[in-house]
Amino acid sequence: MDRNIDGIIDGVADQVVAWRRHMHANPELSFEEFETSRFITSILERLDGIEVSHPSGTSVVGRLRGRRPGPVIAIRADFDALPIAEETGLRFASKNEGVMHACGHDGHTSILLGAAQVLSGMRDDLQGEIRFLFQHGEETPPGGARGMIEGGAMDGVDRVIGLHLWSPIEIGTVMVNPTRVMAACDIFRIEVKGKGAILACPMRRWTRLPSAGRS
């Protein structure tokens, strides 16, 4: 089986790069990823044995059921971009003004599409189910995960696998942390109660100066 995996991976590597460059050139903002969603769907629908659904908005879920019973393993990636103007000069730079894949989501999704293609070619050897979760709206609170969960994307899942590209890590290195890593995309409000003051000097105490006397 190991040799089979290696051979399939070698065969899909160039395609993963091409998918990533296509996505990088065509970024879409959170909850507006209509063309990206269609792009992901079109690839999954061409793969053997993968059932495609859209549990919430532009999100995409692919389900690959093995020939034998076993656990349900989900693999997750995100695919929205950021409101950033790209100035890289790459030949596959963003075509959408003011929008860029600056957080690696194009890479995440391309890797997951590659995993889907590899595993679909090994369906007869699989036990249980592999569920490919393509999350929309990760960059904008409250995020797309909530809608996907409410839409049943996580029903019956036993384990979840995810990754994040991280440029400071040397190529070929995988880092694992048993707890939480990095920050969440969230909103919070701070309310300060106190005496009124000028905004520029909130801690300054103002007093009335005595009237100047005549000299």
XYZ file of N, CA, C and O in Angstrom:
860
model
N 0.826 -1.208 0.000
C 0.000 0.000 0.000
C 0.863 1.263 0.000
O 0.531 2.255 -0.640
N 2.017 1.228 0.728
C 2.877 2.404 0.790
C 3.350 2.819 -0.589
O 3.387 3.999 -0.939
N 3.757 1.838 -1.399
C 4.218 2.155 -2.745
C 3.086 2.717 -3.578
O 3.284 3.583 -4.431
N 1.881 2.224 -3.337
C 0.721 2.724 -4.064
C 0.467 4.182 -3.724
O 0.214 5.009 -4.609
N 0.555 4.540 -2.438
C 0.365 5.923 -2.000
C 1.416 6.826 -2.636
O 1.107 7.886 -3.181
N 2.678 6.410 -2.586
C 3.751 7.231 -3.147
C 3.535 7.493 -4.630
O 3.741 8.605 -5.110
N 3.123 6.482 -5.335
C 2.907 6.633 -6.770
C 1.775 7.588 -7.085
O 1.891 8.436 -7.988
N 0.674 7.492 -6.343
C -0.464 8.382 -6.578
C -0.104 9.817 -6.220
O -0.469 10.761 -6.929
N 0.648 9.986 -5.118
C 1.052 11.336 -4.709
C 1.939 11.977 -5.768
O 1.769 13.147 -6.127
N 2.905 11.228 -6.282
C 3.775 11.762 -7.334
C 2.959 12.196 -8.549
O 3.273 13.196 -9.197
N 1.899 11.461 -8.816
C 1.089 11.768 -9.987
C 0.215 12.999 -9.833
O -0.228 13.576 -10.836
N -0.049 13.431 -8.592
C -0.958 14.564 -8.366
C -0.221 15.834 -7.963
O -0.822 16.915 -7.916
N 1.084 15.766 -7.702
C 1.840 16.904 -7.176
C 1.749 18.131 -8.080
O 1.480 19.246 -7.611
N 1.982 17.967 -9.368
C 1.930 19.104 -10.292
C 0.528 19.697 -10.357
O 0.362 20.912 -10.497
N -0.489 18.843 -10.249
C -1.867 19.324 -10.285
C -2.191 20.166 -9.067
O -2.885 21.184 -9.155
N -1.671 19.769 -7.911
C -1.888 20.546 -6.676
C -1.291 21.941 -6.825
O -1.907 22.941 -6.437
N -0.107 22.033 -7.397
C 0.523 23.337 -7.629
C -0.332 24.178 -8.566
O -0.544 25.384 -8.332
N -0.844 23.566 -9.620
C -1.686 24.294 -10.575
C -2.980 24.779 -9.920
O -3.423 25.914 -10.158
N -3.587 23.953 -9.072
C -4.806 24.366 -8.360
C -4.510 25.553 -7.450
O -5.266 26.515 -7.406
N -3.397 25.467 -6.748
C -3.051 26.537 -5.832
C -2.843 27.856 -6.578
O -3.300 28.920 -6.144
N -2.167 27.811 -7.701
C -1.917 29.040 -8.459
C -3.204 29.609 -9.045
O -3.378 30.836 -9.105
N -4.099 28.738 -9.453
C -5.401 29.204 -9.953
C -6.155 29.918 -8.835
O -6.714 31.005 -9.051
N -6.180 29.312 -7.656
C -6.892 29.933 -6.536
C -6.234 31.235 -6.111
O -6.912 32.201 -5.768
N -4.895 31.260 -6.133
C -4.199 32.477 -5.739
C -4.534 33.630 -6.688
O -4.649 34.780 -6.253
N -4.697 33.323 -7.950
C -5.003 34.358 -8.939
C -6.460 34.797 -8.899
O -6.803 35.848 -9.446
N -7.307 34.006 -8.249
C -8.747 34.295 -8.241
C -9.308 34.271 -6.820
O -10.228 33.502 -6.507
N -8.802 35.118 -5.930
C -9.256 35.109 -4.532
C -10.627 35.743 -4.370
O -11.015 36.624 -5.139
N -11.340 35.295 -3.336
C -12.651 35.868 -3.018
C -12.761 36.044 -1.513
O -12.259 35.235 -0.733
N -13.447 37.105 -1.104
C -13.577 37.428 0.307
C -14.528 36.466 1.024
O -15.291 35.732 0.389
N -14.487 36.512 2.336
C -15.312 35.644 3.176
C -16.790 35.733 2.815
O -17.334 36.837 2.652
N -17.420 34.582 2.698
C -18.849 34.430 2.388
C -19.203 34.922 0.991
O -20.377 34.998 0.642
N -18.195 35.256 0.181
C -18.422 35.643 -1.212
C -17.660 34.718 -2.163
O -17.443 35.046 -3.322
N -17.306 33.534 -1.689
C -16.442 32.631 -2.449
C -17.226 31.756 -3.425
O -17.099 30.537 -3.443
N -18.054 32.388 -4.241
C -18.959 31.633 -5.109
C -18.207 30.861 -6.195
O -18.456 29.673 -6.417
N -17.289 31.525 -6.881
C -16.532 30.847 -7.932
C -15.576 29.814 -7.340
O -15.381 28.742 -7.913
N -14.983 30.121 -6.194
C -14.084 29.171 -5.546
C -14.844 27.920 -5.125
O -14.350 26.797 -5.281
N -16.035 28.111 -4.601
C -16.867 26.970 -4.206
C -17.188 26.098 -5.417
O -17.125 24.863 -5.341
N -17.513 26.734 -6.532
C -17.802 25.965 -7.749
C -16.552 25.240 -8.248
O -16.637 24.110 -8.752
N -15.406 25.890 -8.117
C -14.142 25.282 -8.539
C -13.862 24.018 -7.723
O -13.534 22.958 -8.278
N -13.999 24.113 -6.413
C -13.775 22.956 -5.541
C -14.765 21.840 -5.870
O -14.389 20.666 -5.985
N -16.024 22.218 -6.019
C -17.063 21.229 -6.309
C -16.793 20.487 -7.607
O -16.937 19.257 -7.689
N -16.378 21.223 -8.631
C -16.145 20.595 -9.935
C -15.027 19.560 -9.876
O -15.091 18.529 -10.556
N -14.021 19.813 -9.063
C -12.921 18.849 -8.927
C -13.376 17.616 -8.159
O -13.128 16.474 -8.572
N -14.073 17.820 -7.045
C -14.533 16.686 -6.239
C -15.490 15.794 -7.013
O -15.447 14.565 -6.882
N -16.348 16.401 -7.815
C -17.337 15.614 -8.556
C -16.699 14.735 -9.631
O -17.320 13.773 -10.090
N -15.468 15.049 -10.019
C -14.779 14.225 -11.012
C -14.056 13.038 -10.375
O -13.583 12.159 -11.090
N -13.956 13.043 -9.050
C -13.236 11.979 -8.368
C -14.162 10.814 -8.034
O -15.330 11.000 -7.693
N -13.628 9.616 -8.112
C -14.425 8.411 -7.922
C -14.903 8.261 -6.489
O -14.108 8.319 -5.543
N -16.200 8.103 -6.312
C -16.766 7.727 -5.024
C -16.995 8.850 -4.038
O -17.374 8.603 -2.896
N -16.771 10.117 -4.417
C -16.944 11.224 -3.478
C -18.314 11.868 -3.662
O -18.668 12.297 -4.763
N -19.070 11.920 -2.558
C -20.375 12.576 -2.559
C -20.192 14.022 -2.099
O -19.582 14.270 -1.067
N -20.750 14.963 -2.847
C -20.533 16.384 -2.563
C -21.810 17.020 -2.034
O -22.907 16.762 -2.537
N -21.657 17.867 -1.014
C -22.794 18.609 -0.477
C -22.320 19.995 -0.053
O -21.123 20.276 0.021
N -23.304 20.858 0.232
C -23.017 22.239 0.644
C -23.857 22.527 1.899
O -24.958 23.061 1.797
N -23.339 22.183 3.074
C -24.137 22.297 4.293
C -24.474 23.720 4.696
O -25.444 23.944 5.409
N -23.685 24.709 4.220
C -23.949 26.090 4.622
C -23.287 27.038 3.630
O -22.067 26.983 3.435
N -24.087 27.895 3.008
C -23.542 28.914 2.121
C -22.647 28.335 1.045
O -23.001 27.386 0.352
N -21.445 28.899 0.912
C -20.515 28.465 -0.133
C -19.621 27.313 0.309
O -18.732 26.896 -0.445
N -19.817 26.794 1.504
C -18.984 25.692 1.985
C -19.177 24.452 1.125
O -20.194 24.292 0.450
N -18.174 23.574 1.166
C -18.224 22.333 0.385
C -17.777 21.183 1.280
O -16.792 21.305 2.016
N -18.490 20.065 1.194
C -18.112 18.853 1.919
C -18.105 17.686 0.942
O -19.047 17.504 0.165
N -17.024 16.929 0.971
C -16.946 15.710 0.179
C -16.857 14.506 1.099
O -16.091 14.534 2.078
N -17.618 13.457 0.802
C -17.622 12.254 1.635
C -17.171 11.064 0.801
O -17.750 10.758 -0.239
N -16.133 10.400 1.292
C -15.596 9.216 0.630
C -15.754 8.035 1.578
O -15.095 7.971 2.618
N -16.618 7.114 1.225
C -16.901 5.961 2.083
C -16.074 4.763 1.616
O -16.122 4.377 0.454
N -15.312 4.173 2.560
C -14.510 3.006 2.242
C -15.371 1.769 2.045
O -16.574 1.766 2.328
N -14.721 0.722 1.590
C -15.445 -0.532 1.330
C -15.770 -1.278 2.612
O -16.653 -2.136 2.637
N -15.045 -0.935 3.695
C -15.241 -1.644 4.962
C -15.606 -0.654 6.057
O -15.286 0.530 5.956
N -16.286 -1.099 7.108
C -16.660 -0.189 8.195
C -15.444 0.304 8.963
O -14.402 -0.344 8.996
N -15.599 1.473 9.596
C -14.510 2.035 10.367
C -14.856 3.442 10.829
O -16.003 3.891 10.685
N -13.914 4.159 11.385
C -14.170 5.499 11.921
C -14.396 6.525 10.815
O -14.078 6.290 9.649
N -14.950 7.667 11.221
C -15.140 8.795 10.301
C -14.051 9.822 10.609
O -14.014 10.401 11.699
N -13.162 10.032 9.659
C -12.053 10.969 9.805
C -12.304 12.173 8.907
O -12.477 12.021 7.691
N -12.347 13.366 9.502
C -12.535 14.591 8.724
C -11.193 15.287 8.524
O -10.351 15.305 9.420
N -11.000 15.847 7.332
C -9.822 16.668 7.036
C -10.339 18.034 6.624
O -11.202 18.145 5.749
N -9.823 19.076 7.230
C -10.409 20.407 7.081
C -9.450 21.410 6.448
O -8.255 21.408 6.728
N -9.979 22.265 5.574
C -9.227 23.382 4.997
C -10.164 24.567 4.834
O -11.389 24.409 4.792
N -9.607 25.768 4.719
C -10.406 26.974 4.486
C -10.052 27.555 3.119
O -8.998 27.246 2.570
N -10.907 28.420 2.569
C -10.616 28.884 1.205
C -10.976 30.335 0.929
O -10.979 30.773 -0.230
N -11.255 31.140 1.956
C -11.518 32.561 1.716
C -10.217 33.352 1.747
O -9.209 32.920 2.281
N -10.243 34.542 1.137
C -9.066 35.406 1.057
C -9.266 36.650 1.914
O -10.279 36.797 2.601
N -8.294 37.549 1.865
C -8.290 38.749 2.711
C -8.389 40.029 1.870
O -7.967 40.055 0.712
N -8.909 41.113 2.457
C -8.989 42.396 1.740
C -7.635 43.109 1.732
O -7.440 44.135 2.388
N -6.689 42.540 0.993
C -5.324 43.065 0.909
C -4.932 43.182 -0.564
O -5.204 42.270 -1.359
N -4.302 44.279 -0.931
C -3.830 44.462 -2.300
C -2.511 43.719 -2.474
O -1.565 43.925 -1.715
N -2.431 42.861 -3.469
C -1.216 42.079 -3.688
C -0.178 42.878 -4.471
O -0.487 43.475 -5.506
N 1.053 42.833 -3.997
C 2.151 43.544 -4.655
C 3.347 42.616 -4.859
O 4.503 43.048 -4.864
N 3.097 41.328 -5.044
C 4.177 40.351 -5.146
C 4.838 40.334 -6.520
O 5.996 39.941 -6.645
N 4.097 40.698 -7.555
C 4.641 40.627 -8.899
C 4.659 39.232 -9.484
O 5.208 39.012 -10.579
N 4.053 38.273 -8.806
C 3.987 36.902 -9.323
C 3.169 36.845 -10.613
O 2.226 37.610 -10.795
N 3.505 35.920 -11.470
C 2.735 35.807 -12.717
C 1.330 35.275 -12.455
O 0.452 35.409 -13.309
N 1.122 34.680 -11.286
C -0.216 34.221 -10.916
C -0.774 35.058 -9.766
O -1.560 34.584 -8.960
N -0.361 36.334 -9.699
C -0.861 37.235 -8.653
C -2.357 37.456 -8.812
O -2.949 37.195 -9.866
N -2.959 37.978 -7.764
C -4.408 38.190 -7.732
C -4.892 39.049 -8.890
O -4.325 40.093 -9.200
N -5.972 38.579 -9.504
C -6.637 39.341 -10.560
C -7.762 40.211 -9.992
O -8.324 41.038 -10.718
N -8.085 40.010 -8.731
C -9.173 40.752 -8.096
C -8.593 41.876 -7.251
O -7.956 41.630 -6.224
N -8.803 43.088 -7.675
C -8.201 44.243 -7.020
C -8.585 44.323 -5.543
O -9.757 44.233 -5.182
N -7.577 44.491 -4.701
C -7.829 44.644 -3.276
C -8.127 43.364 -2.539
O -8.467 43.402 -1.355
N -7.960 42.211 -3.187
C -8.225 40.919 -2.546
C -7.028 40.007 -2.812
O -6.519 39.947 -3.927
N -6.594 39.296 -1.771
C -5.396 38.456 -1.913
C -5.452 37.248 -0.983
O -5.954 37.332 0.132
N -4.900 36.145 -1.442
C -4.674 34.995 -0.565
C -3.356 35.223 0.159
O -2.290 34.794 -0.281
N -3.426 35.918 1.292
C -2.228 36.267 2.051
C -2.056 35.408 3.293
O -1.139 35.634 4.076
N -2.944 34.440 3.496
C -2.888 33.627 4.711
C -2.756 32.140 4.413
O -2.888 31.306 5.303
N -2.524 31.786 3.151
C -2.271 30.392 2.820
C -3.477 29.531 2.555
O -3.346 28.321 2.357
N -4.671 30.122 2.511
C -5.860 29.299 2.314
C -5.904 28.648 0.933
O -6.501 27.581 0.771
N -5.292 29.307 -0.060
C -5.201 28.690 -1.377
C -4.377 27.407 -1.308
O -4.715 26.406 -1.952
N -3.306 27.438 -0.501
C -2.505 26.237 -0.312
C -3.241 25.169 0.468
O -3.189 23.980 0.124
N -3.956 25.575 1.513
C -4.711 24.607 2.320
C -5.707 23.830 1.461
O -5.786 22.599 1.522
N -6.466 24.572 0.659
C -7.502 23.933 -0.155
C -6.900 23.048 -1.229
O -7.397 21.949 -1.500
N -5.812 23.497 -1.849
C -5.172 22.690 -2.886
C -4.622 21.396 -2.312
O -4.727 20.330 -2.934
N -4.040 21.478 -1.114
C -3.541 20.271 -0.445
C -4.688 19.306 -0.162
O -4.573 18.093 -0.380
N -5.818 19.834 0.311
C -6.952 18.964 0.621
C -7.545 18.352 -0.644
O -7.943 17.182 -0.647
N -7.587 19.112 -1.723
C -8.041 18.540 -2.999
C -7.099 17.423 -3.450
O -7.540 16.389 -3.969
N -5.796 17.641 -3.229
C -4.838 16.589 -3.568
C -5.048 15.348 -2.725
O -4.988 14.218 -3.232
N -5.319 15.544 -1.426
C -5.595 14.403 -0.548
C -6.843 13.660 -1.001
O -6.891 12.423 -0.978
N -7.858 14.414 -1.433
C -9.092 13.784 -1.910
C -8.823 12.934 -3.144
O -9.347 11.818 -3.274
N -7.991 13.446 -4.042
C -7.688 12.677 -5.248
C -6.889 11.412 -4.912
O -7.165 10.332 -5.443
N -5.913 11.538 -4.026
C -5.107 10.379 -3.635
C -5.981 9.321 -2.965
O -5.931 8.129 -3.313
N -6.788 9.744 -2.000
C -7.582 8.777 -1.240
C -8.714 8.173 -2.063
O -9.082 7.014 -1.848
N -9.249 8.944 -2.997
C -10.298 8.370 -3.847
C -9.730 7.250 -4.716
O -10.449 6.301 -5.066
N -8.445 7.338 -5.036
C -7.802 6.270 -5.797
C -7.482 5.045 -4.959
O -7.046 4.019 -5.492
N -7.684 5.153 -3.663
C -7.408 4.048 -2.750
C -8.673 3.586 -2.032
O -8.607 2.979 -0.963
N -9.804 3.880 -2.607
C -11.075 3.637 -1.929
C -11.228 2.184 -1.482
O -11.752 1.908 -0.401
N -10.766 1.233 -2.288
C -10.939 -0.178 -1.949
C -10.147 -0.576 -0.700
O -10.453 -1.586 -0.064
N -9.142 0.223 -0.343
C -8.318 -0.091 0.827
C -8.771 0.637 2.090
O -8.228 0.398 3.167
N -9.752 1.518 1.958
C -10.154 2.360 3.087
C -11.162 1.661 3.992
O -12.057 0.957 3.520
N -11.018 1.947 5.289
C -12.009 1.540 6.272
C -12.703 2.785 6.803
O -12.049 3.765 7.141
N -14.023 2.751 6.882
C -14.762 3.897 7.403
C -14.980 4.966 6.346
O -15.147 4.662 5.160
N -14.950 6.212 6.788
C -15.254 7.328 5.892
C -14.226 8.437 6.063
O -13.807 8.747 7.181
N -13.826 9.031 4.938
C -13.019 10.240 4.957
C -13.928 11.385 4.541
O -14.583 11.325 3.497
N -13.984 12.434 5.360
C -14.854 13.585 5.064
C -13.975 14.815 4.839
O -13.219 15.226 5.712
N -14.085 15.398 3.669
C -13.268 16.551 3.294
C -14.079 17.831 3.533
O -15.088 18.076 2.869
N -13.638 18.617 4.491
C -14.365 19.826 4.886
C -13.676 21.063 4.312
O -12.548 21.391 4.708
N -14.356 21.751 3.420
C -13.854 22.995 2.856
C -14.667 24.136 3.466
O -15.823 24.363 3.091
N -14.049 24.841 4.412
C -14.772 25.866 5.172
C -14.685 27.228 4.503
O -13.616 27.694 4.137
N -15.805 27.866 4.399
C -15.889 29.233 3.888
C -15.798 30.213 5.055
O -15.960 29.838 6.217
N -15.550 31.485 4.755
C -15.676 32.554 5.740
C -14.838 32.417 6.993
O -15.255 32.877 8.057
N -13.653 31.847 6.903
C -12.847 31.676 8.122
C -12.331 33.002 8.661
O -12.141 33.159 9.871
N -12.105 33.975 7.772
C -11.474 35.228 8.174
C -12.438 36.259 8.765
O -12.003 37.303 9.244
N -13.731 36.012 8.704
C -14.717 36.994 9.160
C -15.606 36.403 10.245
O -16.316 35.431 9.992
N -15.567 36.944 11.454
C -16.421 36.436 12.540
C -17.899 36.517 12.169
O -18.283 37.438 11.445
N -18.731 35.578 12.611
C -18.367 34.463 13.489
C -17.753 33.274 12.767
O -17.553 32.222 13.364
N -17.450 33.417 11.484
C -16.817 32.341 10.738
C -17.819 31.368 10.157
O -18.975 31.291 10.580
N -17.362 30.606 9.166
C -18.256 29.674 8.488
C -18.437 28.350 9.189
O -19.334 27.576 8.844
N -17.592 28.063 10.176
C -17.654 26.754 10.834
C -19.001 26.510 11.504
O -19.540 25.405 11.457
N -19.549 27.554 12.134
C -20.815 27.383 12.860
C -21.923 26.891 11.937
O -22.648 25.948 12.263
N -22.059 27.522 10.785
C -23.097 27.110 9.841
C -22.873 25.703 9.320
O -23.827 24.948 9.119
N -21.623 25.337 9.093
C -21.332 23.985 8.622
C -21.710 22.948 9.670
O -22.283 21.898 9.346
N -21.393 23.241 10.919
C -21.744 22.306 11.995
C -23.261 22.179 12.109
O -23.799 21.070 12.231
N -23.951 23.322 12.067
C -25.410 23.291 12.133
C -26.004 22.555 10.934
O -27.086 21.968 11.036
N -25.292 22.573 9.819
C -25.758 21.879 8.620
C -25.391 20.409 8.585
O -25.672 19.728 7.595
N -24.753 19.907 9.649
C -24.477 18.472 9.753
C -23.114 18.031 9.266
O -22.847 16.824 9.197
N -22.224 18.966 8.954
C -20.923 18.588 8.405
C -20.101 17.730 9.357
O -19.280 16.917 8.929
N -20.318 17.906 10.667
C -19.527 17.172 11.655
C -20.260 15.988 12.257
O -19.725 15.315 13.148
N -21.451 15.713 11.799
C -22.225 14.604 12.366
C -21.468 13.284 12.220
O -21.091 12.885 11.108
N -21.255 12.607 13.320
C -20.624 11.293 13.292
C -19.122 11.299 13.148
O -18.507 10.229 13.085
N -18.481 12.470 13.123
C -17.031 12.538 12.945
C -16.321 12.097 14.225
O -16.642 12.556 15.318
N -15.329 11.216 14.076
C -14.566 10.725 15.221
C -13.281 11.512 15.447
O -12.870 11.716 16.590
N -12.636 11.940 14.392
C -11.386 12.683 14.496
C -11.327 13.723 13.379
O -11.915 13.535 12.320
N -10.588 14.819 13.644
C -10.412 15.866 12.637
C -8.924 16.124 12.443
O -8.162 16.223 13.410
N -8.510 16.243 11.202
C -7.139 16.581 10.849
C -7.150 17.949 10.171
O -7.990 18.222 9.302
N -6.235 18.812 10.567
C -6.120 20.119 9.916
C -4.666 20.552 9.892
O -3.832 20.021 10.625
N -4.349 21.495 9.029
C -2.996 22.033 8.993
C -3.055 23.509 8.635
O -4.071 24.017 8.162
N -1.948 24.198 8.898
C -1.816 25.600 8.481
C -0.410 25.808 7.956
O 0.572 25.427 8.599
N -0.308 26.379 6.762
C 1.001 26.718 6.220
C 1.668 27.752 7.116
O 1.010 28.665 7.618
N 2.972 27.629 7.304
C 3.673 28.550 8.191
C 5.079 28.755 7.630
O 5.942 27.887 7.737
N 5.294 29.912 7.013
C 6.528 30.144 6.259
C 7.808 30.073 7.094
O 8.865 29.746 6.546
N 7.797 30.401 8.406
C 9.055 30.271 9.166
C 9.536 28.836 9.330
O 10.686 28.614 9.712
N 8.670 27.856 9.049
C 9.051 26.459 9.194
C 9.724 25.975 7.910
O 9.217 26.202 6.814
N 10.850 25.315 8.054
C 11.593 24.834 6.889
C 10.750 23.858 6.071
O 10.008 23.033 6.617
N 10.866 23.947 4.754
C 10.128 23.056 3.856
C 10.460 21.601 4.188
O 11.621 21.246 4.400
N 9.418 20.787 4.240
C 9.596 19.382 4.575
C 9.451 19.075 6.048
O 9.513 17.918 6.450
N 9.220 20.120 6.854
C 9.059 19.938 8.298
C 7.589 20.054 8.680
O 6.892 20.940 8.205
N 7.132 19.173 9.535
C 5.778 19.208 10.071
C 5.870 19.416 11.572
O 6.579 18.683 12.259
N 5.163 20.427 12.085
C 5.159 20.677 13.519
C 3.784 20.348 14.088
O 2.759 20.673 13.484
N 3.775 19.715 15.247
C 2.530 19.303 15.888
C 2.521 19.837 17.311
O 3.530 19.752 18.026
N 1.401 20.390 17.741
C 1.245 20.858 19.113
C 0.039 20.145 19.718
O -1.035 20.126 19.115
N 0.183 19.547 20.888
C -0.933 18.787 21.471
C -2.044 19.658 22.040
O -3.100 19.142 22.418
N -1.812 20.974 22.112
C -2.849 21.855 22.649
C -3.281 22.836 21.570
O -3.330 22.511 20.408
N -3.622 24.069 21.965
C -4.101 25.066 21.012
C -2.934 25.865 20.449
O -1.962 26.130 21.142
N -3.086 26.271 19.193
C -2.039 27.029 18.519
C -2.660 28.228 17.814
O -3.691 28.110 17.168
N -2.037 29.391 17.957
C -2.435 30.613 17.279
C -3.773 31.146 17.803
O -4.427 30.543 18.653
N -4.172 32.295 17.282
C -5.355 32.980 17.786
C -6.592 32.645 16.970
O -6.501 32.166 15.849
N -7.755 32.935 17.544
C -9.016 32.748 16.844
C -9.434 34.043 16.175
O -9.042 35.133 16.576
N -10.217 33.926 15.121
C -10.811 35.100 14.480
C -12.081 35.428 15.252
O -13.049 34.679 15.205
N -12.060 36.521 15.988
C -13.157 36.779 16.906
C -13.359 38.282 17.084
O -12.565 39.086 16.604
N -14.444 38.648 17.756
C -14.756 40.049 18.053
C -14.957 40.181 19.559
O -15.577 39.324 20.185
N -14.413 41.223 20.143
C -14.681 41.478 21.548
C -14.874 42.978 21.748
O -14.442 43.795 20.941
N -15.516 43.335 22.848
C -15.814 44.727 23.149
C -15.291 45.059 24.537
O -15.456 44.286 25.468
N -14.640 46.190 24.643
C -14.145 46.668 25.928
C -14.934 47.911 26.311
O -15.034 48.855 25.521
N -15.498 47.914 27.495
C -16.255 49.061 27.983
C -15.550 49.634 29.210
O -15.303 48.920 30.186
N -15.182 50.879 29.131
C -14.475 51.549 30.223
C -15.440 52.496 30.937
O -16.072 53.333 30.291
N -15.559 52.358 32.252
C -16.424 53.222 33.040
C -15.574 54.143 33.903
O -14.643 53.704 34.569
N -15.894 55.422 33.875
C -15.120 56.370 34.665
C -15.598 57.781 34.400
O -16.611 58.009 33.741
N -14.881 58.762 34.930
C -15.240 60.150 34.721
C -14.892 60.583 33.308
O -13.921 60.116 32.724
N -15.701 61.502 32.807
C -15.463 62.001 31.468
C -14.144 62.750 31.378
O -13.687 63.370 32.341
N -13.517 62.672 30.214
C -12.240 63.344 30.022
C -12.024 63.564 28.540
O -12.717 62.977 27.705
N -11.085 64.400 28.205
C -10.730 64.586 26.812
C -10.079 63.307 26.301
O -9.291 62.667 27.001
N -10.406 62.897 25.109
C -9.950 61.621 24.578
C -8.426 61.547 24.501
O -7.822 60.514 24.757
N -7.799 62.672 24.163
C -6.345 62.657 24.008
C -5.616 62.453 25.323
O -4.492 61.953 25.343
N -6.244 62.860 26.437
C -5.597 62.733 27.753
C -6.602 62.183 28.765
O -7.052 62.902 29.663
N -6.993 60.927 28.647
C -8.069 60.406 29.497
C -7.744 60.379 30.982
O -8.648 60.365 31.806
N -6.469 60.381 31.338
C -6.108 60.300 32.751
C -5.814 61.678 33.359
O -5.537 61.787 34.549
N -5.883 62.724 32.584
C -5.527 64.047 33.091
C -6.680 64.646 33.894
O -7.837 64.568 33.490
N -6.365 65.235 35.026
C -7.383 65.888 35.850
C -7.324 67.383 35.561
O -6.282 68.037 35.703
N -8.470 67.873 35.155
C -8.533 69.288 34.787
C -9.038 70.102 35.977
O -9.989 69.724 36.641
N -8.353 71.218 36.269
C -8.777 72.136 37.349
C -8.848 73.543 36.791
O -8.176 73.883 35.818
N -9.699 74.310 37.417
C -9.835 75.701 36.969
C -8.693 76.522 37.566
O -8.454 76.491 38.770
N -7.991 77.228 36.701
C -6.902 78.079 37.154
C -7.478 79.399 37.688
O -8.467 79.889 37.165
N -6.859 79.985 38.736
C -7.348 81.268 39.251
C -7.154 82.360 38.207
O -6.232 82.320 37.397
N -8.084 83.329 38.233
C -7.977 84.445 37.291
C -6.695 85.218 37.553
O -6.296 85.457 38.704
N -6.061 85.572 36.499
C -4.807 86.324 36.638
C -5.083 87.716 37.180
O -5.999 88.416 36.716
N -4.349 88.159 38.189
C -4.525 89.498 38.744
C -3.787 90.552 37.916
O -2.956 90.233 37.076
N -4.163 91.806 38.204
C -3.464 92.867 37.483
C -2.087 93.085 38.089
O -1.913 93.028 39.303
N -1.134 93.342 37.225
C 0.208 93.624 37.703
C 0.371 95.107 38.021
O -0.371 95.931 37.530
